[in-house]
Amino acid sequence: MSTQFKLPLASPLTHGREDFAVSPSNGDAVARLDAWPDWAEGRLVLVGPAGCGKSHLARAWAAATGAVVVEAADPHAMSVDLSALRGRPVLVEDADRRAQGAAVSDEALFHILNMAGVDGGTVLLTGRTAPLTWSAEVADLRSRLNALSVAEIAEPDDAVLEAVLRRAFAAAWWKPEPDLYPYLLARLPRSAAEAQAAAALLAEAAADGRRELTKALAREVLEGFEGDEG
């Protein structure tokens, strides 16, 4: 389509594994993640575009395993205490977008990867692109990145986005008209966060106006967020 809704994002999605919709777009990555702790050399990378659910899945893994979470793209994060990570599961979020002066330098990431497979340590990394494309000024880090096992998540398909919408509406105790789902799926960006944002806007509008959740309401409420992508 030439236009899609441009929505203000709602609060972040919950990271419960029970809230993650498995579909052909992510099924292989889910299976690879669930093979933990039997990852090759104790390392795995989840790769996929923004909004595909990789952080949701990674955070659910971190909660289940008690992993230490490191925000690699946060320039204000404190430097990583490498000694505290030895022998533990570690999640490095946005490893492909490591910020200059942030918690994870090239050298720190090199040492984190080296800890994987030692004393029970494991490392899960997330990124939007494959490790082969990540910057690495440390030669030894480059070789480590090139050897990482990669599990790829594609853009959310209709099954994932509809599941996100249904759960968001159900959480707000709303039951939309059936034709609302195909209407939204044809117009929403391929992003779970934006699907949740759309559901929140519509639920609020329906409550304020004491109206049913219908395609007509969606057209009325969301048309102001339509924009030309061209």
mmCIF file of C-alpha atoms in Angstrom:
data_model
loop_
_atom_site.group_PDB
_atom_site.id
_atom_site.type_symbol
_atom_site.label_atom_id
_atom_site.label_comp_id
_atom_site.label_asym_id
_atom_site.label_seq_id
_atom_site.Cartn_x
_atom_site.Cartn_y
_atom_site.Cartn_z
ATOM 1 C CA MET A 1 0.000 0.000 0.000
ATOM 2 C CA SER A 2 1.133 3.587 -0.600
ATOM 3 C CA THR A 3 -0.006 4.748 2.840
ATOM 4 C CA GLN A 4 0.258 3.311 6.296
ATOM 5 C CA PHE A 5 -0.596 4.527 9.763
ATOM 6 C CA LYS A 6 2.153 6.475 11.528
ATOM 7 C CA LEU A 7 1.403 5.903 15.196
ATOM 8 C CA PRO A 8 2.795 7.230 18.460
ATOM 9 C CA LEU A 9 4.167 4.110 20.129
ATOM 10 C CA ALA A 10 2.459 2.909 23.271
ATOM 11 C CA SER A 11 4.253 1.554 26.315
ATOM 12 C CA PRO A 12 6.632 -1.324 25.501
ATOM 13 C CA LEU A 13 5.193 -4.755 24.944
ATOM 14 C CA THR A 14 5.326 -7.133 27.878
ATOM 15 C CA HIS A 15 8.127 -9.643 27.544
ATOM 16 C CA GLY A 16 6.328 -12.752 28.780
ATOM 17 C CA ARG A 17 6.996 -15.779 26.618
ATOM 18 C CA GLU A 18 3.275 -16.589 26.762
ATOM 19 C CA ASP A 19 2.639 -13.292 24.945
ATOM 20 C CA PHE A 20 4.944 -14.151 22.059
ATOM 21 C CA ALA A 21 3.114 -15.350 18.942
ATOM 22 C CA VAL A 22 4.975 -18.109 17.086
ATOM 23 C CA SER A 23 4.486 -18.206 13.311
ATOM 24 C CA PRO A 24 6.418 -19.101 10.156
ATOM 25 C CA SER A 25 8.159 -15.710 10.386
ATOM 26 C CA ASN A 26 9.887 -16.621 13.636
ATOM 27 C CA GLY A 27 9.419 -20.346 14.238
ATOM 28 C CA ASP A 28 12.965 -21.354 13.326
ATOM 29 C CA ALA A 29 14.462 -18.663 15.577
ATOM 30 C CA VAL A 30 12.235 -19.758 18.461
ATOM 31 C CA ALA A 31 13.383 -23.348 18.048
ATOM 32 C CA ARG A 32 17.032 -22.275 17.964
ATOM 33 C CA LEU A 33 16.583 -20.215 21.121
ATOM 34 C CA ASP A 34 14.764 -23.040 22.895
ATOM 35 C CA ALA A 35 17.727 -25.323 22.253
ATOM 36 C CA TRP A 36 19.579 -23.450 25.029
ATOM 37 C CA PRO A 37 21.907 -24.282 26.648
ATOM 38 C CA ASP A 38 23.012 -26.480 23.735
ATOM 39 C CA TRP A 39 24.135 -23.601 21.529
ATOM 40 C CA ALA A 40 27.287 -23.872 19.449
ATOM 41 C CA GLU A 41 30.087 -22.671 21.741
ATOM 42 C CA GLY A 42 27.439 -21.234 24.048
ATOM 43 C CA ARG A 43 26.639 -18.345 21.681
ATOM 44 C CA LEU A 44 23.631 -17.306 19.601
ATOM 45 C CA VAL A 45 22.564 -14.143 17.783
ATOM 46 C CA LEU A 46 18.931 -13.174 17.176
ATOM 47 C CA VAL A 47 18.737 -11.009 14.059
ATOM 48 C CA GLY A 48 15.769 -9.202 12.568
ATOM 49 C CA PRO A 49 14.297 -5.808 11.638
ATOM 50 C CA ALA A 50 12.940 -3.351 14.190
ATOM 51 C CA GLY A 51 9.559 -4.430 15.542
ATOM 52 C CA CYS A 52 9.963 -8.119 14.666
ATOM 53 C CA GLY A 53 9.908 -9.278 18.303
ATOM 54 C CA LYS A 54 13.559 -10.186 18.839
ATOM 55 C CA SER A 55 13.827 -8.141 22.042
ATOM 56 C CA HIS A 56 10.576 -9.656 23.305
ATOM 57 C CA LEU A 57 11.903 -13.148 22.740
ATOM 58 C CA ALA A 58 15.357 -12.318 24.095
ATOM 59 C CA ARG A 59 13.983 -10.691 27.248
ATOM 60 C CA ALA A 60 11.731 -13.683 27.878
ATOM 61 C CA TRP A 61 14.818 -15.903 27.616
ATOM 62 C CA ALA A 62 16.721 -13.606 29.978
ATOM 63 C CA ALA A 63 13.921 -13.745 32.545
ATOM 64 C CA ALA A 64 13.726 -17.533 32.351
ATOM 65 C CA THR A 65 17.480 -18.049 32.682
ATOM 66 C CA GLY A 66 18.327 -15.222 35.070
ATOM 67 C CA ALA A 67 20.597 -13.672 32.464
ATOM 68 C CA VAL A 68 22.441 -10.411 32.967
ATOM 69 C CA VAL A 69 21.060 -7.871 30.465
ATOM 70 C CA VAL A 70 23.495 -5.443 28.836
ATOM 71 C CA GLU A 71 22.190 -2.555 26.718
ATOM 72 C CA ALA A 72 24.931 -2.123 24.148
ATOM 73 C CA ALA A 73 23.339 0.849 22.363
ATOM 74 C CA ASP A 74 22.789 2.928 25.506
ATOM 75 C CA PRO A 75 25.513 5.613 25.691
ATOM 76 C CA HIS A 76 24.608 6.275 29.331
ATOM 77 C CA ALA A 77 24.900 2.691 30.533
ATOM 78 C CA MET A 78 27.649 1.938 33.010
ATOM 79 C CA SER A 79 30.651 -0.026 31.828
ATOM 80 C CA VAL A 80 30.259 -3.779 32.026
ATOM 81 C CA ASP A 81 31.810 -5.529 35.024
ATOM 82 C CA LEU A 82 33.226 -8.476 33.152
ATOM 83 C CA SER A 83 34.132 -10.357 36.315
ATOM 84 C CA ALA A 84 30.442 -10.469 37.277
ATOM 85 C CA LEU A 85 29.481 -12.157 33.992
ATOM 86 C CA ARG A 86 31.716 -15.208 34.170
ATOM 87 C CA GLY A 87 29.737 -18.461 34.229
ATOM 88 C CA ARG A 88 26.388 -16.701 33.760
ATOM 89 C CA PRO A 89 23.898 -16.330 30.930
ATOM 90 C CA VAL A 90 24.306 -12.883 29.345
ATOM 91 C CA LEU A 91 22.014 -10.998 26.969
ATOM 92 C CA VAL A 92 23.647 -8.230 24.926
ATOM 93 C CA GLU A 93 20.884 -6.144 23.350
ATOM 94 C CA ASP A 94 21.529 -4.180 20.128
ATOM 95 C CA ALA A 95 25.042 -5.529 19.811
ATOM 96 C CA ASP A 96 25.192 -4.222 16.241
ATOM 97 C CA ARG A 97 24.622 -0.644 17.415
ATOM 98 C CA ARG A 98 27.197 -0.391 20.158
ATOM 99 C CA ALA A 99 27.407 3.280 21.100
ATOM 100 C CA GLN A 100 30.729 5.037 21.388
ATOM 101 C CA GLY A 101 31.722 5.279 25.030
ATOM 102 C CA ALA A 102 28.869 2.990 26.103
ATOM 103 C CA ALA A 103 28.910 -0.127 28.248
ATOM 104 C CA VAL A 104 30.104 -2.513 25.537
ATOM 105 C CA SER A 105 33.292 -1.593 23.719
ATOM 106 C CA ASP A 106 34.807 -3.851 21.084
ATOM 107 C CA GLU A 107 37.197 -5.177 23.696
ATOM 108 C CA ALA A 108 34.402 -5.807 26.191
ATOM 109 C CA LEU A 109 32.306 -7.649 23.613
ATOM 110 C CA PHE A 110 35.338 -9.752 22.678
ATOM 111 C CA HIS A 111 35.769 -10.812 26.316
ATOM 112 C CA ILE A 112 32.033 -11.494 26.745
ATOM 113 C CA LEU A 113 32.071 -13.797 23.727
ATOM 114 C CA ASN A 114 35.150 -15.557 25.066
ATOM 115 C CA MET A 115 33.324 -16.288 28.332
ATOM 116 C CA ALA A 116 30.643 -18.261 26.498
ATOM 117 C CA GLY A 117 31.043 -21.971 27.029
ATOM 118 C CA VAL A 118 33.265 -21.479 30.083
ATOM 119 C CA ASP A 119 31.930 -22.538 33.515
ATOM 120 C CA GLY A 120 28.408 -22.729 32.086
ATOM 121 C CA GLY A 121 28.422 -19.244 30.606
ATOM 122 C CA THR A 122 26.255 -18.477 27.563
ATOM 123 C CA VAL A 123 25.746 -15.345 25.473
ATOM 124 C CA LEU A 124 22.697 -14.243 23.481
ATOM 125 C CA LEU A 125 23.053 -11.159 21.301
ATOM 126 C CA THR A 126 20.425 -9.233 19.358
ATOM 127 C CA GLY A 127 20.892 -7.064 16.288
ATOM 128 C CA ARG A 128 19.099 -5.783 13.233
ATOM 129 C CA THR A 129 21.738 -7.094 10.849
ATOM 130 C CA ALA A 130 23.950 -10.167 10.678
ATOM 131 C CA PRO A 131 27.228 -10.083 12.655
ATOM 132 C CA LEU A 132 29.202 -10.140 9.406
ATOM 133 C CA THR A 133 28.104 -6.501 8.890
ATOM 134 C CA TRP A 134 28.889 -5.238 12.422
ATOM 135 C CA SER A 135 31.749 -2.843 12.941
ATOM 136 C CA ALA A 136 34.739 -4.276 14.769
ATOM 137 C CA GLU A 137 38.039 -2.467 15.114
ATOM 138 C CA VAL A 138 39.551 -5.305 17.148
ATOM 139 C CA ALA A 139 40.754 -8.007 14.760
ATOM 140 C CA ASP A 140 40.099 -10.869 17.174
ATOM 141 C CA LEU A 141 36.517 -9.639 17.668
ATOM 142 C CA ARG A 142 35.982 -9.692 13.911
ATOM 143 C CA SER A 143 36.814 -13.387 13.788
ATOM 144 C CA ARG A 144 34.505 -14.118 16.738
ATOM 145 C CA LEU A 145 31.607 -12.265 15.110
ATOM 146 C CA ASN A 146 32.088 -14.042 11.801
ATOM 147 C CA ALA A 147 31.834 -17.425 13.540
ATOM 148 C CA LEU A 148 28.611 -16.739 15.482
ATOM 149 C CA SER A 149 25.508 -18.888 14.953
ATOM 150 C CA VAL A 150 22.639 -16.724 13.708
ATOM 151 C CA ALA A 151 18.882 -17.198 14.154
ATOM 152 C CA GLU A 152 16.884 -14.853 11.945
ATOM 153 C CA ILE A 153 13.416 -13.438 12.608
ATOM 154 C CA ALA A 154 11.574 -11.991 9.622
ATOM 155 C CA GLU A 155 9.179 -9.044 9.699
ATOM 156 C CA PRO A 156 6.027 -9.957 11.637
ATOM 157 C CA ASP A 157 3.513 -11.700 9.403
ATOM 158 C CA ASP A 158 -0.258 -11.329 9.662
ATOM 159 C CA ALA A 159 -0.491 -14.171 12.172
ATOM 160 C CA VAL A 160 1.862 -12.393 14.577
ATOM 161 C CA LEU A 161 0.274 -8.963 14.179
ATOM 162 C CA GLU A 162 -3.252 -10.309 14.580
ATOM 163 C CA ALA A 163 -2.201 -12.151 17.743
ATOM 164 C CA VAL A 164 -0.734 -8.912 19.136
ATOM 165 C CA LEU A 165 -3.945 -7.033 18.321
ATOM 166 C CA ARG A 166 -6.184 -9.702 19.812
ATOM 167 C CA ARG A 167 -4.191 -9.864 23.046
ATOM 168 C CA ALA A 168 -4.128 -6.075 23.379
ATOM 169 C CA PHE A 169 -7.880 -5.807 22.852
ATOM 170 C CA ALA A 170 -8.572 -8.698 25.212
ATOM 171 C CA ALA A 171 -6.399 -7.100 27.909
ATOM 172 C CA ALA A 172 -8.585 -3.988 27.664
ATOM 173 C CA TRP A 173 -11.756 -6.136 27.712
ATOM 174 C CA TRP A 174 -12.780 -5.250 24.171
ATOM 175 C CA LYS A 175 -14.129 -7.574 21.486
ATOM 176 C CA PRO A 176 -13.802 -5.898 18.059
ATOM 177 C CA GLU A 177 -15.972 -6.577 15.051
ATOM 178 C CA PRO A 178 -14.331 -9.331 12.930
ATOM 179 C CA ASP A 179 -13.741 -7.082 9.913
ATOM 180 C CA LEU A 180 -11.522 -4.766 11.975
ATOM 181 C CA TYR A 181 -8.582 -7.193 11.846
ATOM 182 C CA PRO A 182 -8.138 -7.421 8.054
ATOM 183 C CA TYR A 183 -8.628 -3.651 7.830
ATOM 184 C CA LEU A 184 -5.799 -2.991 10.299
ATOM 185 C CA LEU A 185 -3.499 -5.701 8.959
ATOM 186 C CA ALA A 186 -3.667 -4.161 5.498
ATOM 187 C CA ARG A 187 -2.566 -0.782 6.849
ATOM 188 C CA LEU A 188 -0.303 -1.289 9.845
ATOM 189 C CA PRO A 189 3.490 -1.274 9.514
ATOM 190 C CA ARG A 190 5.062 -4.694 10.063
ATOM 191 C CA SER A 191 5.730 -3.949 13.731
ATOM 192 C CA ALA A 192 4.329 -5.554 16.882
ATOM 193 C CA ALA A 193 4.855 -2.309 18.803
ATOM 194 C CA GLU A 194 2.815 -0.333 16.274
ATOM 195 C CA ALA A 195 0.069 -2.960 16.318
ATOM 196 C CA GLN A 196 -0.142 -2.543 20.086
ATOM 197 C CA ALA A 197 -0.182 1.245 19.674
ATOM 198 C CA ALA A 198 -3.109 0.987 17.245
ATOM 199 C CA ALA A 199 -5.036 -1.263 19.621
ATOM 200 C CA ALA A 200 -4.455 1.146 22.519
ATOM 201 C CA LEU A 201 -5.664 4.152 20.510
ATOM 202 C CA LEU A 202 -8.780 2.353 19.325
ATOM 203 C CA ALA A 203 -9.654 0.960 22.752
ATOM 204 C CA GLU A 204 -9.320 4.427 24.274
ATOM 205 C CA ALA A 205 -11.469 5.997 21.559
ATOM 206 C CA ALA A 206 -14.152 3.340 21.917
ATOM 207 C CA ALA A 207 -14.255 3.809 25.693
ATOM 208 C CA ASP A 208 -14.408 7.593 25.497
ATOM 209 C CA GLY A 209 -17.177 7.568 22.916
ATOM 210 C CA ARG A 210 -18.959 4.481 24.262
ATOM 211 C CA ARG A 211 -18.815 2.945 20.812
ATOM 212 C CA GLU A 212 -18.127 -0.497 19.406
ATOM 213 C CA LEU A 213 -14.701 -1.352 18.020
ATOM 214 C CA THR A 214 -15.394 -1.342 14.300
ATOM 215 C CA LYS A 215 -13.668 -0.641 11.002
ATOM 216 C CA ALA A 216 -15.580 2.641 10.822
ATOM 217 C CA LEU A 217 -14.159 3.740 14.180
ATOM 218 C CA ALA A 218 -10.655 2.730 13.102
ATOM 219 C CA ARG A 219 -10.956 4.749 9.908
ATOM 220 C CA GLU A 220 -12.166 7.764 11.879
ATOM 221 C CA VAL A 221 -9.549 7.573 14.635
ATOM 222 C CA LEU A 222 -6.491 6.536 12.673
ATOM 223 C CA GLU A 223 -6.871 8.480 9.449
ATOM 224 C CA GLY A 224 -5.002 11.365 11.066
ATOM 225 C CA PHE A 225 -1.990 9.086 11.427
ATOM 226 C CA GLU A 226 -1.880 8.092 7.770
ATOM 227 C CA GLY A 227 1.141 9.277 5.879
ATOM 228 C CA ASP A 228 2.617 8.822 2.445
ATOM 229 C CA GLU A 229 5.587 6.470 2.597
ATOM 230 C CA GLY A 230 6.624 7.308 -0.931
#
